[in-house]
PDB file of N, CA and C in Angstrom:
ATOM      1  N   UNK A 246       0.859  -1.201   0.026  1.00 77.00           N
ATOM      2  CA  UNK A 246      -0.014  -0.015  -0.064  1.00 77.00           C
ATOM      3  C   UNK A 246       0.901   1.276   0.013  1.00 77.00           C
ATOM      4  N   UNK A 247       1.936   1.158   0.791  1.00 76.00           N
ATOM      5  CA  UNK A 247       2.806   2.513   0.932  1.00 76.00           C
ATOM      6  C   UNK A 247       3.403   2.750  -0.378  1.00 76.00           C
ATOM      7  N   UNK A 248       3.859   1.802  -1.180  1.00 81.00           N
ATOM      8  CA  UNK A 248       4.731   2.160  -2.374  1.00 81.00           C
ATOM      9  C   UNK A 248       3.838   2.203  -3.599  1.00 81.00           C
ATOM     10  N   UNK A 249       2.754   1.420  -3.617  1.00 88.00           N
ATOM     11  CA  UNK A 249       1.887   1.368  -4.870  1.00 88.00           C
ATOM     12  C   UNK A 249       0.619   2.267  -4.636  1.00 88.00           C
ATOM     13  N   UNK A 250       0.180   2.382  -3.505  1.00 86.00           N
ATOM     14  CA  UNK A 250      -1.106   3.177  -3.185  1.00 86.00           C
ATOM     15  C   UNK A 250      -2.293   2.198  -3.938  1.00 86.00           C
ATOM     16  N   UNK A 251      -2.013   0.966  -3.958  1.00 88.00           N
ATOM     17  CA  UNK A 251      -2.972   0.065  -4.601  1.00 88.00           C
ATOM     18  C   UNK A 251      -3.266   0.387  -6.170  1.00 88.00           C
ATOM     19  N   UNK A 252      -2.084   1.010  -6.944  1.00 90.00           N
ATOM     20  CA  UNK A 252      -2.353   1.443  -8.187  1.00 90.00           C
ATOM     21  C   UNK A 252      -1.576   0.470  -8.907  1.00 90.00           C
ATOM     22  N   UNK A 253      -2.376  -0.282  -9.804  1.00 90.00           N
ATOM     23  CA  UNK A 253      -1.581  -1.295 -10.607  1.00 90.00           C
ATOM     24  C   UNK A 253      -0.619  -0.522 -11.770  1.00 90.00           C
ATOM     25  N   UNK A 254      -0.777   0.691 -11.919  1.00 91.00           N
ATOM     26  CA  UNK A 254       0.146   1.470 -12.753  1.00 91.00           C
ATOM     27  C   UNK A 254       1.117   2.089 -12.238  1.00 91.00           C
ATOM     28  N   UNK A 255       1.384   1.984 -10.715  1.00 92.00           N
ATOM     29  CA  UNK A 255       2.404   2.586 -10.142  1.00 92.00           C
ATOM     30  C   UNK A 255       3.839   2.340 -10.649  1.00 92.00           C
ATOM     31  N   UNK A 256       4.718   3.126 -10.589  1.00 93.00           N
ATOM     32  CA  UNK A 256       5.947   2.819 -11.212  1.00 93.00           C
ATOM     33  C   UNK A 256       7.066   3.682 -10.465  1.00 93.00           C
ATOM     34  N   UNK A 257       8.205   3.085  -9.973  1.00 91.00           N
ATOM     35  CA  UNK A 257       8.996   3.919  -9.173  1.00 91.00           C
ATOM     36  C   UNK A 257      10.454   4.266  -9.912  1.00 91.00           C
ATOM     37  N   UNK A 258      11.246   4.826  -9.178  1.00 91.00           N
ATOM     38  CA  UNK A 258      12.691   5.227  -9.766  1.00 91.00           C
ATOM     39  C   UNK A 258      13.267   4.072 -10.005  1.00 91.00           C
ATOM     40  N   UNK A 259      13.122   3.072  -9.133  1.00 90.00           N
ATOM     41  CA  UNK A 259      14.020   1.746  -9.457  1.00 90.00           C
ATOM     42  C   UNK A 259      13.433   0.810 -10.484  1.00 90.00           C
ATOM     43  N   UNK A 260      12.608   1.291 -11.234  1.00 94.00           N
ATOM     44  CA  UNK A 260      11.801   0.567 -12.346  1.00 94.00           C
ATOM     45  C   UNK A 260      10.795  -0.353 -11.718  1.00 94.00           C
ATOM     46  N   UNK A 261      10.429  -0.350 -10.570  1.00 93.00           N
ATOM     47  CA  UNK A 261       9.575  -1.370 -10.081  1.00 93.00           C
ATOM     48  C   UNK A 261       8.196  -0.856 -10.390  1.00 93.00           C
ATOM     49  N   UNK A 262       7.366  -1.820 -10.804  1.00 95.00           N
ATOM     50  CA  UNK A 262       5.950  -1.525 -11.337  1.00 95.00           C
ATOM     51  C   UNK A 262       4.999  -2.390 -10.764  1.00 95.00           C
ATOM     52  N   UNK A 263       3.660  -1.932 -10.753  1.00 96.00           N
ATOM     53  CA  UNK A 263       2.454  -2.715 -10.281  1.00 96.00           C
ATOM     54  C   UNK A 263       2.186  -2.515  -8.722  1.00 96.00           C
ATOM     55  N   UNK A 264       0.945  -3.267  -8.413  1.00 93.00           N
ATOM     56  CA  UNK A 264       0.551  -3.124  -7.172  1.00 93.00           C
ATOM     57  C   UNK A 264       1.984  -3.822  -6.158  1.00 93.00           C
ATOM     58  N   UNK A 265       2.535  -4.747  -6.659  1.00 95.00           N
ATOM     59  CA  UNK A 265       3.542  -5.415  -5.855  1.00 95.00           C
ATOM     60  C   UNK A 265       4.920  -4.880  -6.132  1.00 95.00           C
ATOM     61  N   UNK A 266       5.004  -3.936  -7.057  1.00 95.00           N
ATOM     62  CA  UNK A 266       6.210  -3.285  -7.062  1.00 95.00           C
ATOM     63  C   UNK A 266       7.525  -4.194  -7.313  1.00 95.00           C
ATOM     64  N   UNK A 267       7.244  -4.997  -8.538  1.00 95.00           N
ATOM     65  CA  UNK A 267       8.209  -5.916  -8.821  1.00 95.00           C
ATOM     66  C   UNK A 267       9.231  -5.082  -9.818  1.00 95.00           C
ATOM     67  N   UNK A 268      10.567  -5.260  -9.609  1.00 95.00           N
ATOM     68  CA  UNK A 268      11.598  -4.815 -10.543  1.00 95.00           C
ATOM     69  C   UNK A 268      11.575  -5.747 -11.657  1.00 95.00           C
ATOM     70  N   UNK A 269      12.121  -5.026 -12.972  1.00 97.00           N
ATOM     71  CA  UNK A 269      11.964  -6.108 -14.079  1.00 97.00           C
ATOM     72  C   UNK A 269      12.675  -7.492 -13.850  1.00 97.00           C
ATOM     73  N   UNK A 270      13.671  -7.617 -13.253  1.00 95.00           N
ATOM     74  CA  UNK A 270      14.314  -8.952 -13.213  1.00 95.00           C
ATOM     75  C   UNK A 270      13.549  -9.909 -12.258  1.00 95.00           C
ATOM     76  N   UNK A 271      12.945  -9.302 -11.031  1.00 95.00           N
ATOM     77  CA  UNK A 271      12.318 -10.335 -10.136  1.00 95.00           C
ATOM     78  C   UNK A 271      10.958 -10.621 -10.915  1.00 95.00           C
ATOM     79  N   UNK A 272      10.313  -9.811 -11.597  1.00 97.00           N
ATOM     80  CA  UNK A 272       9.069 -10.057 -12.510  1.00 97.00           C
ATOM     81  C   UNK A 272       9.407 -11.065 -13.499  1.00 97.00           C
ATOM     82  N   UNK A 273      10.603 -11.003 -13.953  1.00 97.00           N
ATOM     83  CA  UNK A 273      10.804 -12.086 -15.199  1.00 97.00           C
ATOM     84  C   UNK A 273      11.194 -13.445 -14.409  1.00 97.00           C
ATOM     85  N   UNK A 274      11.830 -13.407 -13.183  1.00 97.00           N
ATOM     86  CA  UNK A 274      11.946 -14.755 -12.524  1.00 97.00           C
ATOM     87  C   UNK A 274      10.707 -15.303 -12.016  1.00 97.00           C
ATOM     88  N   UNK A 275       9.765 -14.505 -12.021  1.00 97.00           N
ATOM     89  CA  UNK A 275       8.426 -15.128 -11.555  1.00 97.00           C
ATOM     90  C   UNK A 275       7.401 -15.249 -12.786  1.00 97.00           C
ATOM     91  N   UNK A 276       7.808 -15.147 -14.030  1.00 97.00           N
ATOM     92  CA  UNK A 276       7.263 -15.369 -15.062  1.00 97.00           C
ATOM     93  C   UNK A 276       6.190 -14.211 -15.494  1.00 97.00           C
ATOM     94  N   UNK A 277       6.537 -13.132 -15.062  1.00 98.00           N
ATOM     95  CA  UNK A 277       5.749 -11.948 -15.477  1.00 98.00           C
ATOM     96  C   UNK A 277       6.195 -11.378 -16.722  1.00 98.00           C
ATOM     97  N   UNK A 278       5.405 -11.595 -17.884  1.00 98.00           N
ATOM     98  CA  UNK A 278       6.048 -11.172 -19.199  1.00 98.00           C
ATOM     99  C   UNK A 278       5.994  -9.633 -19.134  1.00 98.00           C
ATOM    100  N   UNK A 279       7.145  -9.039 -19.764  1.00 97.00           N
ATOM    101  CA  UNK A 279       7.217  -7.587 -20.063  1.00 97.00           C
ATOM    102  C   UNK A 279       7.692  -7.295 -21.591  1.00 97.00           C
ATOM    103  N   UNK A 280       6.908  -6.706 -22.218  1.00 96.00           N
ATOM    104  CA  UNK A 280       7.477  -6.260 -23.408  1.00 96.00           C
ATOM    105  C   UNK A 280       6.845  -4.968 -23.895  1.00 96.00           C
ATOM    106  N   UNK A 281       6.866  -4.723 -25.191  1.00 95.00           N
ATOM    107  CA  UNK A 281       6.402  -3.426 -25.694  1.00 95.00           C
ATOM    108  C   UNK A 281       4.885  -3.277 -25.479  1.00 95.00           C
ATOM    109  N   UNK A 282       4.282  -4.486 -25.491  1.00 95.00           N
ATOM    110  CA  UNK A 282       2.764  -4.465 -25.702  1.00 95.00           C
ATOM    111  C   UNK A 282       2.210  -4.856 -24.229  1.00 95.00           C
ATOM    112  N   UNK A 283       2.774  -5.487 -23.380  1.00 96.00           N
ATOM    113  CA  UNK A 283       2.320  -5.925 -22.210  1.00 96.00           C
ATOM    114  C   UNK A 283       3.154  -5.976 -21.014  1.00 96.00           C
ATOM    115  N   UNK A 284       2.843  -5.606 -19.715  1.00 97.00           N
ATOM    116  CA  UNK A 284       3.714  -5.634 -18.749  1.00 97.00           C
ATOM    117  C   UNK A 284       2.789  -6.460 -17.678  1.00 97.00           C
ATOM    118  N   UNK A 285       3.074  -7.656 -17.377  1.00 98.00           N
ATOM    119  CA  UNK A 285       2.314  -8.361 -16.427  1.00 98.00           C
ATOM    120  C   UNK A 285       2.424  -7.956 -14.889  1.00 98.00           C
ATOM    121  N   UNK A 286       3.506  -7.129 -14.672  1.00 97.00           N
ATOM    122  CA  UNK A 286       3.621  -6.686 -13.322  1.00 97.00           C
ATOM    123  C   UNK A 286       2.578  -5.771 -13.004  1.00 97.00           C
ATOM    124  N   UNK A 287       1.832  -5.287 -13.934  1.00 97.00           N
ATOM    125  CA  UNK A 287       0.665  -4.444 -13.848  1.00 97.00           C
ATOM    126  C   UNK A 287      -0.644  -5.183 -13.802  1.00 97.00           C
ATOM    127  N   UNK A 288      -0.684  -6.458 -14.054  1.00 97.00           N
ATOM    128  CA  UNK A 288      -1.863  -7.401 -14.128  1.00 97.00           C
ATOM    129  C   UNK A 288      -2.000  -7.807 -12.770  1.00 97.00           C
ATOM    130  N   UNK A 289      -3.195  -7.561 -12.094  1.00 96.00           N
ATOM    131  CA  UNK A 289      -3.407  -7.660 -10.801  1.00 96.00           C
ATOM    132  C   UNK A 289      -3.355  -8.982 -10.379  1.00 96.00           C
ATOM    133  N   UNK A 290      -4.031  -9.952 -10.982  1.00 97.00           N
ATOM    134  CA  UNK A 290      -4.017 -11.436 -10.842  1.00 97.00           C
ATOM    135  C   UNK A 290      -2.631 -12.149 -11.039  1.00 97.00           C
ATOM    136  N   UNK A 291      -2.035 -11.790 -12.188  1.00 98.00           N
ATOM    137  CA  UNK A 291      -0.739 -12.378 -12.403  1.00 98.00           C
ATOM    138  C   UNK A 291       0.372 -11.983 -11.452  1.00 98.00           C
ATOM    139  N   UNK A 292       0.356 -10.708 -11.110  1.00 97.00           N
ATOM    140  CA  UNK A 292       1.372 -10.160 -10.155  1.00 97.00           C
ATOM    141  C   UNK A 292       1.059 -10.589  -8.793  1.00 97.00           C
ATOM    142  N   UNK A 293      -0.099 -10.788  -8.574  1.00 96.00           N
ATOM    143  CA  UNK A 293      -0.442 -11.274  -7.020  1.00 96.00           C
ATOM    144  C   UNK A 293      -0.016 -12.637  -6.847  1.00 96.00           C
ATOM    145  N   UNK A 294      -0.341 -13.447  -7.996  1.00 98.00           N
ATOM    146  CA  UNK A 294       0.237 -15.053  -8.018  1.00 98.00           C
ATOM    147  C   UNK A 294       1.826 -15.047  -7.777  1.00 98.00           C
ATOM    148  N   UNK A 295       2.289 -13.982  -8.626  1.00 98.00           N
ATOM    149  CA  UNK A 295       3.881 -13.940  -8.583  1.00 98.00           C
ATOM    150  C   UNK A 295       4.354 -13.476  -7.107  1.00 98.00           C
ATOM    151  N   UNK A 296       3.762 -12.604  -6.445  1.00 96.00           N
ATOM    152  CA  UNK A 296       4.133 -12.152  -5.204  1.00 96.00           C
ATOM    153  C   UNK A 296       3.819 -13.086  -4.265  1.00 96.00           C
ATOM    154  N   UNK A 297       2.858 -13.890  -4.200  1.00 97.00           N
ATOM    155  CA  UNK A 297       2.737 -15.127  -3.191  1.00 97.00           C
ATOM    156  C   UNK A 297       3.781 -16.213  -3.323  1.00 97.00           C
ATOM    157  N   UNK A 298       4.200 -16.379  -4.713  1.00 98.00           N
ATOM    158  CA  UNK A 298       5.170 -17.365  -4.819  1.00 98.00           C
ATOM    159  C   UNK A 298       6.538 -16.863  -4.340  1.00 98.00           C
ATOM    160  N   UNK A 299       6.839 -15.634  -4.712  1.00 97.00           N
ATOM    161  CA  UNK A 299       7.991 -14.966  -4.289  1.00 97.00           C
ATOM    162  C   UNK A 299       8.156 -14.876  -2.807  1.00 97.00           C
ATOM    163  N   UNK A 300       7.179 -14.506  -2.129  1.00 96.00           N
ATOM    164  CA  UNK A 300       7.141 -14.582  -0.694  1.00 96.00           C
ATOM    165  C   UNK A 300       7.204 -15.982  -0.074  1.00 96.00           C
ATOM    166  N   UNK A 301       6.751 -16.932  -0.508  1.00 98.00           N
ATOM    167  CA  UNK A 301       6.939 -18.302  -0.203  1.00 98.00           C
ATOM    168  C   UNK A 301       8.366 -18.771  -0.294  1.00 98.00           C
ATOM    169  N   UNK A 302       8.888 -18.261  -1.505  1.00 97.00           N
ATOM    170  CA  UNK A 302      10.345 -18.756  -1.679  1.00 97.00           C
ATOM    171  C   UNK A 302      11.245 -18.084  -0.587  1.00 97.00           C
ATOM    172  N   UNK A 303      11.138 -16.683  -0.448  1.00 96.00           N
ATOM    173  CA  UNK A 303      12.081 -15.969   0.501  1.00 96.00           C
ATOM    174  C   UNK A 303      11.592 -16.380   1.962  1.00 96.00           C
ATOM    175  N   UNK A 304      10.374 -16.855   2.248  1.00 97.00           N
ATOM    176  CA  UNK A 304      10.041 -17.361   3.670  1.00 97.00           C
ATOM    177  C   UNK A 304      10.930 -18.654   3.786  1.00 97.00           C
ATOM    178  N   UNK A 305      10.957 -19.496   2.701  1.00 97.00           N
ATOM    179  CA  UNK A 305      11.701 -20.803   2.823  1.00 97.00           C
ATOM    180  C   UNK A 305      13.298 -20.487   3.071  1.00 97.00           C
ATOM    181  N   UNK A 306      13.803 -19.440   2.364  1.00 94.00           N
ATOM    182  CA  UNK A 306      15.055 -19.076   2.358  1.00 94.00           C
ATOM    183  C   UNK A 306      15.329 -18.732   3.876  1.00 94.00           C
ATOM    184  N   UNK A 307      14.539 -17.812   4.558  1.00 94.00           N
ATOM    185  CA  UNK A 307      14.861 -17.619   5.986  1.00 94.00           C
ATOM    186  C   UNK A 307      14.271 -18.096   7.192  1.00 94.00           C
ATOM    187  N   UNK A 308      12.986 -18.889   6.805  1.00 95.00           N
ATOM    188  CA  UNK A 308      12.263 -19.636   7.840  1.00 95.00           C
ATOM    189  C   UNK A 308      11.624 -18.579   8.879  1.00 95.00           C
ATOM    190  N   UNK A 309      11.445 -17.383   8.382  1.00 96.00           N
ATOM    191  CA  UNK A 309      10.949 -16.281   9.255  1.00 96.00           C
ATOM    192  C   UNK A 309      10.196 -15.246   8.321  1.00 96.00           C
ATOM    193  N   UNK A 310       8.814 -14.958   8.794  1.00 97.00           N
ATOM    194  CA  UNK A 310       8.109 -14.185   7.851  1.00 97.00           C
ATOM    195  C   UNK A 310       8.554 -12.636   7.946  1.00 97.00           C
ATOM    196  N   UNK A 311       9.169 -12.274   9.127  1.00 96.00           N
ATOM    197  CA  UNK A 311       9.659 -10.999   9.232  1.00 96.00           C
ATOM    198  C   UNK A 311      10.822 -10.794   8.307  1.00 96.00           C
ATOM    199  N   UNK A 312      11.662 -11.739   8.286  1.00 97.00           N
ATOM    200  CA  UNK A 312      12.862 -11.699   7.274  1.00 97.00           C
ATOM    201  C   UNK A 312      12.404 -11.664   5.940  1.00 97.00           C
ATOM    202  N   UNK A 313      11.426 -12.621   5.615  1.00 97.00           N
ATOM    203  CA  UNK A 313      10.859 -12.798   4.178  1.00 97.00           C
ATOM    204  C   UNK A 313      10.350 -11.342   3.768  1.00 97.00           C
ATOM    205  N   UNK A 314       9.539 -10.609   4.695  1.00 94.00           N
ATOM    206  CA  UNK A 314       8.941  -9.283   4.229  1.00 94.00           C
ATOM    207  C   UNK A 314      10.183  -8.411   4.139  1.00 94.00           C
ATOM    208  N   UNK A 315      11.087  -8.293   4.879  1.00 95.00           N
ATOM    209  CA  UNK A 315      12.225  -7.423   4.892  1.00 95.00           C
ATOM    210  C   UNK A 315      13.062  -7.666   3.557  1.00 95.00           C
ATOM    211  N   UNK A 316      13.024  -8.962   3.224  1.00 95.00           N
ATOM    212  CA  UNK A 316      13.827  -9.363   1.856  1.00 95.00           C
ATOM    213  C   UNK A 316      12.993  -8.804   0.795  1.00 95.00           C
ATOM    214  N   UNK A 317      11.580  -8.903   0.761  1.00 93.00           N
ATOM    215  CA  UNK A 317      10.768  -8.487  -0.329  1.00 93.00           C
ATOM    216  C   UNK A 317      11.054  -6.989  -0.425  1.00 93.00           C
ATOM    217  N   UNK A 318      11.173  -6.271   0.548  1.00 89.00           N
ATOM    218  CA  UNK A 318      11.263  -4.674   0.386  1.00 89.00           C
ATOM    219  C   UNK A 318      12.577  -4.266   0.286  1.00 89.00           C
ATOM    220  N   UNK A 319      13.431  -4.890   0.817  1.00 90.00           N
ATOM    221  CA  UNK A 319      14.927  -4.395   0.813  1.00 90.00           C
ATOM    222  C   UNK A 319      15.846  -5.161  -0.033  1.00 90.00           C
ATOM    223  N   UNK A 320      15.309  -6.419  -0.371  1.00 91.00           N
ATOM    224  CA  UNK A 320      16.186  -7.184  -1.328  1.00 91.00           C
ATOM    225  C   UNK A 320      16.916  -8.490  -0.415  1.00 91.00           C
ATOM    226  N   UNK A 321      16.812  -9.494  -1.201  1.00 91.00           N
ATOM    227  CA  UNK A 321      17.378 -10.634  -0.702  1.00 91.00           C
ATOM    228  C   UNK A 321      18.746 -10.622  -0.242  1.00 91.00           C
ATOM    229  N   UNK A 322      19.576 -10.107  -1.252  1.00 92.00           N
ATOM    230  CA  UNK A 322      20.966  -9.974  -0.930  1.00 92.00           C
ATOM    231  C   UNK A 322      21.198  -8.922   0.279  1.00 92.00           C
ATOM    232  N   UNK A 323      20.504  -7.943   0.426  1.00 94.00           N
ATOM    233  CA  UNK A 323      20.723  -6.932   1.364  1.00 94.00           C
ATOM    234  C   UNK A 323      20.471  -7.610   2.860  1.00 94.00           C
ATOM    235  N   UNK A 324      19.363  -8.320   2.881  1.00 96.00           N
ATOM    236  CA  UNK A 324      19.197  -9.023   4.082  1.00 96.00           C
ATOM    237  C   UNK A 324      20.096 -10.036   4.349  1.00 96.00           C
ATOM    238  N   UNK A 325      20.457 -10.698   3.524  1.00 95.00           N
ATOM    239  CA  UNK A 325      21.627 -11.856   3.727  1.00 95.00           C
ATOM    240  C   UNK A 325      22.912 -11.271   4.148  1.00 95.00           C
ATOM    241  N   UNK A 326      23.271 -10.015   3.591  1.00 95.00           N
ATOM    242  CA  UNK A 326      24.485  -9.424   3.990  1.00 95.00           C
ATOM    243  C   UNK A 326      24.337  -8.917   5.498  1.00 95.00           C
ATOM    244  N   UNK A 327      23.175  -8.373   5.866  1.00 96.00           N
ATOM    245  CA  UNK A 327      22.895  -7.965   7.094  1.00 96.00           C
ATOM    246  C   UNK A 327      22.881  -9.160   8.227  1.00 96.00           C
ATOM    247  N   UNK A 328      22.485 -10.298   7.803  1.00 96.00           N
ATOM    248  CA  UNK A 328      22.530 -11.536   8.505  1.00 96.00           C
ATOM    249  C   UNK A 328      24.061 -11.764   8.892  1.00 96.00           C
ATOM    250  N   UNK A 329      24.765 -12.002   7.825  1.00 96.00           N
ATOM    251  CA  UNK A 329      26.286 -12.400   7.754  1.00 96.00           C
ATOM    252  C   UNK A 329      26.938 -11.474   8.691  1.00 96.00           C
ATOM    253  N   UNK A 330      26.649 -10.220   8.497  1.00 96.00           N
ATOM    254  CA  UNK A 330      27.418  -9.096   9.280  1.00 96.00           C
ATOM    255  C   UNK A 330      27.153  -9.439  11.024  1.00 96.00           C
ATOM    256  N   UNK A 331      25.949  -9.647  11.261  1.00 97.00           N
ATOM    257  CA  UNK A 331      25.485  -9.975  12.516  1.00 97.00           C
ATOM    258  C   UNK A 331      26.324 -11.261  13.098  1.00 97.00           C
ATOM    259  N   UNK A 332      26.129 -12.123  12.199  1.00 97.00           N
ATOM    260  CA  UNK A 332      26.780 -13.458  12.587  1.00 97.00           C
ATOM    261  C   UNK A 332      28.147 -13.237  12.909  1.00 97.00           C
ATOM    262  N   UNK A 333      29.002 -12.568  12.143  1.00 97.00           N
ATOM    263  CA  UNK A 333      30.493 -12.278  12.270  1.00 97.00           C
ATOM    264  C   UNK A 333      30.724 -11.712  13.476  1.00 97.00           C
ATOM    265  N   UNK A 334      29.774 -10.828  14.035  1.00 97.00           N
ATOM    266  CA  UNK A 334      30.083 -10.050  15.271  1.00 97.00           C
ATOM    267  C   UNK A 334      29.264 -10.918  16.426  1.00 97.00           C
ATOM    268  N   UNK A 335      28.800 -12.159  16.350  1.00 97.00           N
ATOM    269  CA  UNK A 335      28.168 -12.900  17.200  1.00 97.00           C
ATOM    270  C   UNK A 335      26.880 -12.269  17.850  1.00 97.00           C
ATOM    271  N   UNK A 336      26.425 -11.684  16.971  1.00 97.00           N
ATOM    272  CA  UNK A 336      24.971 -10.902  17.442  1.00 97.00           C
ATOM    273  C   UNK A 336      23.751 -11.864  16.807  1.00 97.00           C
ATOM    274  N   UNK A 337      22.680 -11.549  17.338  1.00 97.00           N
ATOM    275  CA  UNK A 337      21.530 -12.252  16.936  1.00 97.00           C
ATOM    276  C   UNK A 337      21.122 -11.916  15.432  1.00 97.00           C
ATOM    277  N   UNK A 338      20.431 -12.769  14.755  1.00 96.00           N
ATOM    278  CA  UNK A 338      20.262 -12.642  13.233  1.00 96.00           C
ATOM    279  C   UNK A 338      18.730 -12.505  13.029  1.00 96.00           C
ATOM    280  N   UNK A 339      17.853 -12.273  14.032  1.00 96.00           N
ATOM    281  CA  UNK A 339      16.499 -12.115  13.770  1.00 96.00           C
ATOM    282  C   UNK A 339      16.191 -10.560  13.251  1.00 96.00           C
ATOM    283  N   UNK A 340      14.987 -10.430  12.952  1.00 96.00           N
ATOM    284  CA  UNK A 340      14.617  -9.158  12.122  1.00 96.00           C
ATOM    285  C   UNK A 340      14.934  -7.812  12.993  1.00 96.00           C
ATOM    286  N   UNK A 341      14.595  -7.890  14.180  1.00 95.00           N
ATOM    287  CA  UNK A 341      14.709  -6.815  15.063  1.00 95.00           C
ATOM    288  C   UNK A 341      16.237  -6.479  15.507  1.00 95.00           C
ATOM    289  N   UNK A 342      17.207  -7.500  15.341  1.00 96.00           N
ATOM    290  CA  UNK A 342      18.556  -7.290  15.536  1.00 96.00           C
ATOM    291  C   UNK A 342      19.306  -6.847  14.321  1.00 96.00           C
ATOM    292  N   UNK A 343      18.747  -6.826  13.264  1.00 96.00           N
ATOM    293  CA  UNK A 343      19.392  -6.395  11.924  1.00 96.00           C
ATOM    294  C   UNK A 343      19.413  -4.869  11.662  1.00 96.00           C
ATOM    295  N   UNK A 344      20.500  -4.294  11.205  1.00 92.00           N
ATOM    296  CA  UNK A 344      20.442  -2.941  11.138  1.00 92.00           C
ATOM    297  C   UNK A 344      20.095  -2.727   9.569  1.00 92.00           C
ATOM    298  N   UNK A 345      18.892  -2.104   9.374  1.00 86.00           N
ATOM    299  CA  UNK A 345      18.275  -2.146   7.957  1.00 86.00           C
ATOM    300  C   UNK A 345      17.817  -0.526   7.838  1.00 86.00           C
ATOM    301  N   UNK A 346      17.637  -0.033   6.641  1.00 82.00           N
ATOM    302  CA  UNK A 346      17.229   1.218   6.321  1.00 82.00           C
ATOM    303  C   UNK A 346      16.000   1.566   6.961  1.00 82.00           C
ATOM    304  N   UNK A 347      15.691   2.786   7.296  1.00 76.00           N
ATOM    305  CA  UNK A 347      14.436   3.224   7.608  1.00 76.00           C
ATOM    306  C   UNK A 347      13.368   2.815   6.702  1.00 76.00           C
TER     307      UNK A 347
END
């Protein structure tokens, strides 16, 4: 809601598009077609199905819904780096213990 305001035509500086704000590469990874004629990131049904698949994948990656949601918003790599940083310092790796952008 914050990023797209429930607008399927929403578009960000980072080239994220649609209700679920998929960047082009993640959209392609989840079979959302993007070409001159059609951008399925803006298709409510297709994008919602892809978002649910993506959330399930990142939940399985982390085993935690808070980390899955953080990965959806901040990026899988950024959350993984924050976890490794905490691990290296002997700190907890749960969502509340990670240093993430506001």
